[in-house]
């Protein structure tokens, strides 16, 4: 299916239709993390075919979200890159630190949460980074009997089934620093399922300790009673789910790799994810880089990315009949993105995430674990509006 959709989209992606473009020169250098879907390679391949004198040179760095961020900073400082493919949580930091510069684009219609996370100013058409794909946390369910989709789903699945067997797996047992982000996303989604105000739609975090204790109490109880299975990351979660569990929390891109059909259900407050292309402030190949970013984030390119399993950020791409016929689950992804909650859009977000792991992990996993005022005090200092 993806092969057919990519072939169909190629005509619209190539500048001038099927003809090559000789108007650009220079080789944009793109630093990005690993992409297991093949979407990025497909889009870059189309660009390079159409622009033989401005081919994108790919610098792929492995290691997970934090390692990718650190590698990008190093390459920017060394003048070795023109474009970076940022995790959405790093856009604010890179902008504030002067690593990237704003981009102006023709009017585009993004999901509200996506728009707010990337824009320089409301309604300006100016962005610090441009979404290559979006993402949102969702519930994968092999068995939906007994689930009330009108109510928050996570509290319903973190209980054992009628046989007394754990049935849910999520990214709740970080092992390395690169497992921090999956853990934080899961913690926020579980907290939001109990208290929707713990993180608002502008990414502001509640600072009341009792609210946090109450919001995480059902998850703590489930972990203490071994009612859930805890995985380190998205890959391990998928493997455990495939081994026989009935529910997991994961990103939509994991759907295509599953060996059996499952339901993909929107969380009322799934955490917003995604990767976005940004122009490096000291880029050597500015014109070609800007043209590639506009090309790679267009509606046609997002259709190609969707064909490989990624979630588009532009709303109208979800109305494409060919995509919906091949991937009807995109309707659920669209619904989830319409309700998605962004993580704090703050230059010190990574410090906030580290604080969540440092304080919340022992609270959830240790019998005598406590969530104290040190946690909320650290949230206040880390997410200080004065350093936003």
Short mmCIF file of C-alpha atoms in Angstrom, two decimals:
data_model
loop_
_atom_site.label_atom_id
_atom_site.label_comp_id
_atom_site.label_asym_id
_atom_site.label_seq_id
_atom_site.Cartn_x
_atom_site.Cartn_y
_atom_site.Cartn_z
CA UNK A 1 0.00 0.00 0.00
CA UNK A 2 2.74 2.45 0.91
CA UNK A 3 4.56 1.79 -2.37
CA UNK A 4 1.46 2.70 -4.36
CA UNK A 5 0.78 5.82 -2.32
CA UNK A 6 4.38 7.01 -2.59
CA UNK A 7 4.39 6.48 -6.34
CA UNK A 8 1.12 8.37 -6.68
CA UNK A 9 2.44 11.23 -4.55
CA UNK A 10 5.76 11.55 -6.33
CA UNK A 11 4.30 13.54 -9.23
CA UNK A 12 2.99 16.21 -6.89
CA UNK A 13 6.17 16.33 -4.87
CA UNK A 14 8.58 16.94 -7.70
CA UNK A 15 8.93 20.66 -8.46
CA UNK A 16 7.39 21.27 -11.87
CA UNK A 17 5.75 17.84 -11.99
CA UNK A 18 8.02 15.07 -13.23
CA UNK A 19 10.85 17.28 -14.44
CA UNK A 20 14.07 17.95 -12.60
CA UNK A 21 14.94 21.36 -11.23
CA UNK A 22 18.26 22.98 -12.17
CA UNK A 23 17.64 26.23 -10.30
CA UNK A 24 19.24 25.21 -7.01
CA UNK A 25 22.80 24.49 -5.99
CA UNK A 26 24.52 23.64 -2.73
CA UNK A 27 24.10 20.50 -0.67
CA UNK A 28 21.95 20.98 2.45
CA UNK A 29 23.29 18.96 5.38
CA UNK A 30 20.51 17.42 7.47
CA UNK A 31 21.13 16.03 10.96
CA UNK A 32 18.41 13.74 12.24
CA UNK A 33 17.72 10.77 14.44
CA UNK A 34 17.02 7.27 13.21
CA UNK A 35 13.80 6.71 11.24
CA UNK A 36 12.67 3.09 11.13
CA UNK A 37 9.62 3.81 8.95
CA UNK A 38 11.43 4.78 5.74
CA UNK A 39 9.34 7.95 5.38
CA UNK A 40 12.21 10.38 5.62
CA UNK A 41 14.33 8.41 3.15
CA UNK A 42 11.45 8.39 0.66
CA UNK A 43 10.98 12.16 0.81
CA UNK A 44 14.71 12.88 0.63
CA UNK A 45 15.00 10.51 -2.32
CA UNK A 46 12.32 12.43 -4.22
CA UNK A 47 14.01 15.73 -3.48
CA UNK A 48 17.41 14.48 -4.57
CA UNK A 49 15.99 13.07 -7.79
CA UNK A 50 14.46 16.46 -8.63
CA UNK A 51 17.46 18.49 -7.45
CA UNK A 52 20.69 16.73 -8.50
CA UNK A 53 22.76 19.86 -7.80
CA UNK A 54 21.25 20.40 -4.35
CA UNK A 55 21.07 16.91 -2.94
CA UNK A 56 20.47 16.59 0.79
CA UNK A 57 23.38 15.03 2.66
CA UNK A 58 22.06 12.98 5.56
CA UNK A 59 23.82 12.79 8.93
CA UNK A 60 21.86 10.24 10.96
CA UNK A 61 22.63 10.04 14.68
CA UNK A 62 21.40 7.10 16.77
CA UNK A 63 20.76 6.81 20.48
CA UNK A 64 17.31 8.17 21.30
CA UNK A 65 15.83 11.61 21.90
CA UNK A 66 18.42 13.00 24.33
CA UNK A 67 21.43 11.68 22.42
CA UNK A 68 20.03 13.09 19.18
CA UNK A 69 19.58 16.50 20.76
CA UNK A 70 23.16 16.54 22.07
CA UNK A 71 24.58 15.48 18.68
CA UNK A 72 22.65 18.23 16.91
CA UNK A 73 23.95 20.90 19.28
CA UNK A 74 27.52 19.72 18.73
CA UNK A 75 27.15 19.79 14.95
CA UNK A 76 25.57 23.25 14.99
CA UNK A 77 28.41 24.63 17.08
CA UNK A 78 30.93 23.07 14.68
CA UNK A 79 29.19 24.53 11.61
CA UNK A 80 28.64 21.04 10.25
CA UNK A 81 24.89 21.13 9.55
CA UNK A 82 22.26 23.29 7.80
CA UNK A 83 19.02 21.62 8.89
CA UNK A 84 18.11 19.75 12.07
CA UNK A 85 15.15 17.41 12.50
CA UNK A 86 14.15 18.30 16.06
CA UNK A 87 12.08 16.46 18.61
CA UNK A 88 9.15 18.78 19.28
CA UNK A 89 10.27 19.29 22.90
CA UNK A 90 13.57 20.86 21.77
CA UNK A 91 12.14 23.56 19.50
CA UNK A 92 11.89 26.19 22.26
CA UNK A 93 15.40 25.58 23.58
CA UNK A 94 17.01 25.70 20.14
CA UNK A 95 15.17 28.94 19.35
CA UNK A 96 16.08 30.64 22.64
CA UNK A 97 19.70 29.57 22.42
CA UNK A 98 19.98 30.98 18.91
CA UNK A 99 20.74 27.63 17.29
CA UNK A 100 17.96 28.04 14.70
CA UNK A 101 16.21 30.95 12.99
CA UNK A 102 12.61 31.50 12.12
CA UNK A 103 11.01 30.49 8.84
CA UNK A 104 8.07 32.15 7.07
CA UNK A 105 5.66 29.90 5.21
CA UNK A 106 2.47 30.23 3.18
CA UNK A 107 -0.67 29.73 5.26
CA UNK A 108 -0.99 26.18 6.53
CA UNK A 109 -3.60 24.60 8.77
CA UNK A 110 -2.10 22.61 11.63
CA UNK A 111 -3.79 21.03 14.61
CA UNK A 112 -4.01 23.70 17.35
CA UNK A 113 -1.50 22.03 19.68
CA UNK A 114 0.96 21.58 16.80
CA UNK A 115 0.58 25.22 15.78
CA UNK A 116 1.22 26.53 19.30
CA UNK A 117 4.34 24.42 19.77
CA UNK A 118 6.08 25.75 16.64
CA UNK A 119 4.97 29.31 15.97
CA UNK A 120 6.95 32.46 16.66
CA UNK A 121 3.80 34.55 17.14
CA UNK A 122 0.11 33.75 16.82
CA UNK A 123 -1.23 34.08 13.28
CA UNK A 124 2.10 35.32 11.91
CA UNK A 125 2.95 32.50 9.51
CA UNK A 126 6.38 32.47 11.15
CA UNK A 127 7.72 29.28 12.71
CA UNK A 128 10.84 28.25 14.58
CA UNK A 129 10.53 24.78 13.08
CA UNK A 130 8.17 23.15 10.59
CA UNK A 131 6.52 19.79 11.39
CA UNK A 132 7.75 16.91 9.25
CA UNK A 133 5.36 14.65 11.11
CA UNK A 134 3.23 14.86 14.19
CA UNK A 135 2.63 12.20 16.83
CA UNK A 136 0.34 11.51 19.77
CA UNK A 137 0.08 8.89 22.49
CA UNK A 138 -2.68 6.31 21.88
CA UNK A 139 -4.06 3.11 23.36
CA UNK A 140 -3.59 -0.08 21.33
CA UNK A 141 -6.22 -2.67 22.28
CA UNK A 142 -6.45 -6.29 21.23
CA UNK A 143 -9.67 -6.64 23.25
CA UNK A 144 -12.12 -3.75 23.52
CA UNK A 145 -14.98 -5.58 25.23
CA UNK A 146 -15.76 -3.87 28.51
CA UNK A 147 -13.97 -0.62 27.63
CA UNK A 148 -16.07 2.52 27.94
CA UNK A 149 -14.59 4.83 25.28
CA UNK A 150 -16.58 7.75 26.70
CA UNK A 151 -14.44 7.62 29.85
CA UNK A 152 -10.64 7.94 30.30
CA UNK A 153 -9.14 4.69 29.03
CA UNK A 154 -5.92 4.32 30.99
CA UNK A 155 -7.55 3.88 34.43
CA UNK A 156 -9.68 1.10 32.92
CA UNK A 157 -6.76 -0.98 31.59
CA UNK A 158 -4.27 -0.73 34.46
CA UNK A 159 -6.31 -3.30 36.36
CA UNK A 160 -5.92 -7.05 35.97
CA UNK A 161 -8.40 -8.90 33.78
CA UNK A 162 -11.06 -11.31 35.08
CA UNK A 163 -8.47 -14.09 35.25
CA UNK A 164 -6.23 -11.98 37.48
CA UNK A 165 -3.65 -11.41 34.70
CA UNK A 166 -1.96 -8.09 33.97
CA UNK A 167 -2.98 -6.86 30.53
CA UNK A 168 -1.43 -3.40 30.01
CA UNK A 169 2.15 -2.42 29.11
CA UNK A 170 3.62 1.06 28.87
CA UNK A 171 6.97 2.83 28.99
CA UNK A 172 7.20 2.97 32.78
CA UNK A 173 10.61 1.53 33.66
CA UNK A 174 13.38 3.80 32.33
CA UNK A 175 16.79 2.17 32.29
CA UNK A 176 18.98 4.78 30.59
CA UNK A 177 18.83 8.55 30.18
CA UNK A 178 17.36 8.05 26.72
CA UNK A 179 14.41 6.23 28.31
CA UNK A 180 13.51 9.34 30.30
CA UNK A 181 11.28 10.90 27.66
CA UNK A 182 9.07 7.83 27.09
CA UNK A 183 8.64 7.55 30.86
CA UNK A 184 7.70 11.22 31.28
CA UNK A 185 5.16 11.05 28.45
CA UNK A 186 3.51 8.01 30.04
CA UNK A 187 3.45 9.63 33.48
CA UNK A 188 1.81 12.76 32.08
CA UNK A 189 -0.84 10.77 30.21
CA UNK A 190 -1.73 8.72 33.28
CA UNK A 191 -1.90 11.89 35.41
CA UNK A 192 -4.10 13.61 32.81
CA UNK A 193 -6.47 10.63 32.74
CA UNK A 194 -7.26 11.33 36.41
CA UNK A 195 -6.84 15.12 36.54
CA UNK A 196 -7.17 16.81 33.11
CA UNK A 197 -5.89 20.07 34.60
CA UNK A 198 -2.49 18.73 35.66
CA UNK A 199 -1.14 19.96 32.30
CA UNK A 200 -3.17 22.46 30.30
CA UNK A 201 -3.45 22.91 26.54
CA UNK A 202 -0.76 25.60 26.57
CA UNK A 203 1.71 23.28 28.28
CA UNK A 204 1.45 24.85 31.74
CA UNK A 205 2.05 22.38 34.58
CA UNK A 206 0.14 22.32 37.87
CA UNK A 207 2.40 23.08 40.83
CA UNK A 208 0.15 21.70 43.57
CA UNK A 209 1.72 18.67 45.27
CA UNK A 210 -1.58 17.11 46.41
CA UNK A 211 -2.93 17.23 42.86
CA UNK A 212 0.11 15.33 41.59
CA UNK A 213 -0.14 12.76 44.38
CA UNK A 214 -3.83 12.18 43.66
CA UNK A 215 -3.38 12.13 39.87
CA UNK A 216 -0.67 9.45 40.04
CA UNK A 217 -2.19 7.41 42.85
CA UNK A 218 -4.03 4.89 40.57
CA UNK A 219 -0.85 4.24 38.58
CA UNK A 220 1.22 3.86 41.75
CA UNK A 221 -1.32 1.35 43.14
CA UNK A 222 -1.29 -0.63 39.90
CA UNK A 223 2.52 -0.79 39.86
CA UNK A 224 2.75 -1.70 43.53
CA UNK A 225 0.29 -4.59 42.96
CA UNK A 226 2.00 -5.72 39.73
CA UNK A 227 -1.20 -5.01 37.79
CA UNK A 228 0.73 -3.54 34.86
CA UNK A 229 3.79 -4.56 32.86
CA UNK A 230 6.55 -1.95 32.76
CA UNK A 231 8.77 -1.56 29.70
CA UNK A 232 11.78 0.67 29.09
CA UNK A 233 10.89 2.09 25.69
CA UNK A 234 8.50 1.89 22.76
CA UNK A 235 10.24 -1.05 21.11
CA UNK A 236 10.20 -3.20 24.23
CA UNK A 237 6.58 -2.23 24.83
CA UNK A 238 5.62 -3.47 21.36
CA UNK A 239 7.46 -6.76 21.87
CA UNK A 240 5.72 -7.41 25.19
CA UNK A 241 2.36 -6.52 23.66
CA UNK A 242 2.97 -8.92 20.79
CA UNK A 243 3.78 -11.66 23.31
CA UNK A 244 0.16 -11.71 24.46
CA UNK A 245 -0.86 -8.62 26.40
CA UNK A 246 -4.12 -7.00 25.40
CA UNK A 247 -3.40 -3.27 25.82
CA UNK A 248 -0.42 -0.97 25.33
CA UNK A 249 0.34 2.71 25.19
CA UNK A 250 2.41 3.67 22.14
CA UNK A 251 2.77 6.01 19.14
CA UNK A 252 0.74 5.47 15.93
CA UNK A 253 3.85 4.59 13.90
CA UNK A 254 4.01 1.29 15.84
CA UNK A 255 0.72 0.19 14.29
CA UNK A 256 2.10 -0.90 10.91
CA UNK A 257 4.67 -3.23 12.45
CA UNK A 258 2.16 -5.29 14.43
CA UNK A 259 1.54 -8.85 13.34
CA UNK A 260 -2.19 -8.77 14.05
CA UNK A 261 -5.09 -6.33 13.75
CA UNK A 262 -5.74 -4.26 16.87
CA UNK A 263 -7.93 -1.29 17.70
CA UNK A 264 -6.22 2.09 17.92
CA UNK A 265 -8.09 4.25 20.44
CA UNK A 266 -7.61 7.98 21.10
CA UNK A 267 -6.69 9.00 24.62
CA UNK A 268 -8.76 11.99 25.74
CA UNK A 269 -5.49 13.73 26.60
CA UNK A 270 -2.69 12.04 24.67
CA UNK A 271 0.67 13.78 24.77
CA UNK A 272 1.72 15.53 21.56
CA UNK A 273 4.89 14.32 19.87
CA UNK A 274 6.53 14.72 16.50
CA UNK A 275 9.66 15.78 14.64
CA UNK A 276 10.20 19.12 12.93
CA UNK A 277 12.69 20.58 10.46
CA UNK A 278 14.51 23.76 11.47
CA UNK A 279 17.01 25.99 9.65
CA UNK A 280 20.28 26.29 11.56
CA UNK A 281 21.25 29.88 12.34
CA UNK A 282 24.73 29.54 10.81
CA UNK A 283 23.63 27.41 7.85
CA UNK A 284 25.95 27.56 4.83
CA UNK A 285 23.30 26.50 2.28
CA UNK A 286 20.35 28.69 3.21
CA UNK A 287 18.38 28.87 -0.05
CA UNK A 288 18.50 25.15 -0.81
CA UNK A 289 17.79 24.32 2.84
CA UNK A 290 14.70 26.54 2.94
CA UNK A 291 13.40 25.07 -0.28
CA UNK A 292 13.93 21.53 1.01
CA UNK A 293 12.17 22.28 4.31
CA UNK A 294 9.15 23.71 2.48
CA UNK A 295 9.14 20.70 0.15
CA UNK A 296 9.54 18.07 2.89
CA UNK A 297 6.80 19.55 5.08
CA UNK A 298 4.22 20.13 2.35
CA UNK A 299 0.89 18.32 2.26
CA UNK A 300 2.13 16.05 -0.53
CA UNK A 301 5.21 15.06 1.49
CA UNK A 302 3.05 14.44 4.55
CA UNK A 303 0.93 12.06 2.49
CA UNK A 304 4.08 10.11 1.68
CA UNK A 305 5.11 10.14 5.36
CA UNK A 306 1.63 8.93 6.32
CA UNK A 307 1.90 6.08 3.83
CA UNK A 308 4.91 4.90 5.85
CA UNK A 309 3.00 5.08 9.13
CA UNK A 310 3.80 8.56 10.44
CA UNK A 311 1.08 10.96 11.62
CA UNK A 312 0.63 14.08 9.46
CA UNK A 313 0.55 17.47 11.20
CA UNK A 314 -1.61 19.19 8.57
CA UNK A 315 -5.30 18.64 9.25
CA UNK A 316 -6.51 18.31 5.66
CA UNK A 317 -4.12 15.46 4.85
CA UNK A 318 -6.43 13.26 6.95
CA UNK A 319 -9.19 13.86 4.39
CA UNK A 320 -7.24 12.14 1.60
CA UNK A 321 -9.48 9.25 0.43
CA UNK A 322 -6.53 7.10 -0.72
CA UNK A 323 -4.87 7.32 2.69
CA UNK A 324 -8.10 6.63 4.56
CA UNK A 325 -8.86 3.63 2.39
CA UNK A 326 -5.42 2.15 3.00
CA UNK A 327 -5.16 3.21 6.65
CA UNK A 328 -8.61 3.71 8.18
CA UNK A 329 -7.02 4.04 11.63
CA UNK A 330 -5.97 7.58 10.61
CA UNK A 331 -9.44 8.71 11.68
CA UNK A 332 -8.56 7.74 15.26
CA UNK A 333 -5.17 9.45 14.98
CA UNK A 334 -6.85 12.64 13.80
CA UNK A 335 -9.26 12.51 16.73
CA UNK A 336 -6.35 12.03 19.14
CA UNK A 337 -4.42 14.97 17.68
CA UNK A 338 -7.46 17.22 17.99
CA UNK A 339 -7.36 16.55 21.75
CA UNK A 340 -3.57 16.34 22.16
CA UNK A 341 -1.78 18.10 25.02
CA UNK A 342 1.70 19.58 24.44
CA UNK A 343 4.47 19.14 26.94
CA UNK A 344 5.78 22.39 28.49
CA UNK A 345 7.07 24.61 25.67
CA UNK A 346 10.02 25.86 27.70
CA UNK A 347 13.73 26.14 26.96
CA UNK A 348 14.46 24.07 30.09
CA UNK A 349 12.01 21.29 29.26
CA UNK A 350 14.73 18.62 29.46
CA UNK A 351 15.47 19.66 33.05
CA UNK A 352 11.77 19.35 33.85
CA UNK A 353 11.74 15.84 32.36
CA UNK A 354 14.76 14.87 34.45
CA UNK A 355 12.98 16.13 37.57
CA UNK A 356 9.89 14.05 36.76
CA UNK A 357 11.99 10.93 36.42
CA UNK A 358 14.05 11.64 39.54
CA UNK A 359 11.03 12.20 41.79
CA UNK A 360 8.18 10.20 40.24
CA UNK A 361 10.01 6.94 39.46
CA UNK A 362 10.70 6.04 43.12
CA UNK A 363 7.23 7.27 44.10
CA UNK A 364 5.65 4.80 41.68
CA UNK A 365 7.98 1.87 42.09
CA UNK A 366 9.17 1.78 45.69
CA UNK A 367 6.87 0.59 48.52
CA UNK A 368 7.97 3.49 50.72
CA UNK A 369 8.26 5.98 47.82
CA UNK A 370 6.93 9.47 48.51
CA UNK A 371 6.25 12.45 46.30
CA UNK A 372 7.32 15.49 48.30
CA UNK A 373 7.32 19.25 47.91
CA UNK A 374 10.85 18.98 46.52
CA UNK A 375 9.23 17.81 43.28
CA UNK A 376 6.85 20.74 42.89
CA UNK A 377 9.54 23.19 44.03
CA UNK A 378 11.79 21.90 41.26
CA UNK A 379 8.99 22.22 38.70
CA UNK A 380 8.49 25.86 39.69
CA UNK A 381 12.18 26.73 39.42
CA UNK A 382 12.78 24.78 36.22
CA UNK A 383 9.77 26.13 34.34
CA UNK A 384 10.20 29.71 35.57
CA UNK A 385 8.22 31.93 33.16
CA UNK A 386 11.05 34.46 33.30
CA UNK A 387 13.35 32.03 31.46
CA UNK A 388 10.74 30.66 29.09
#
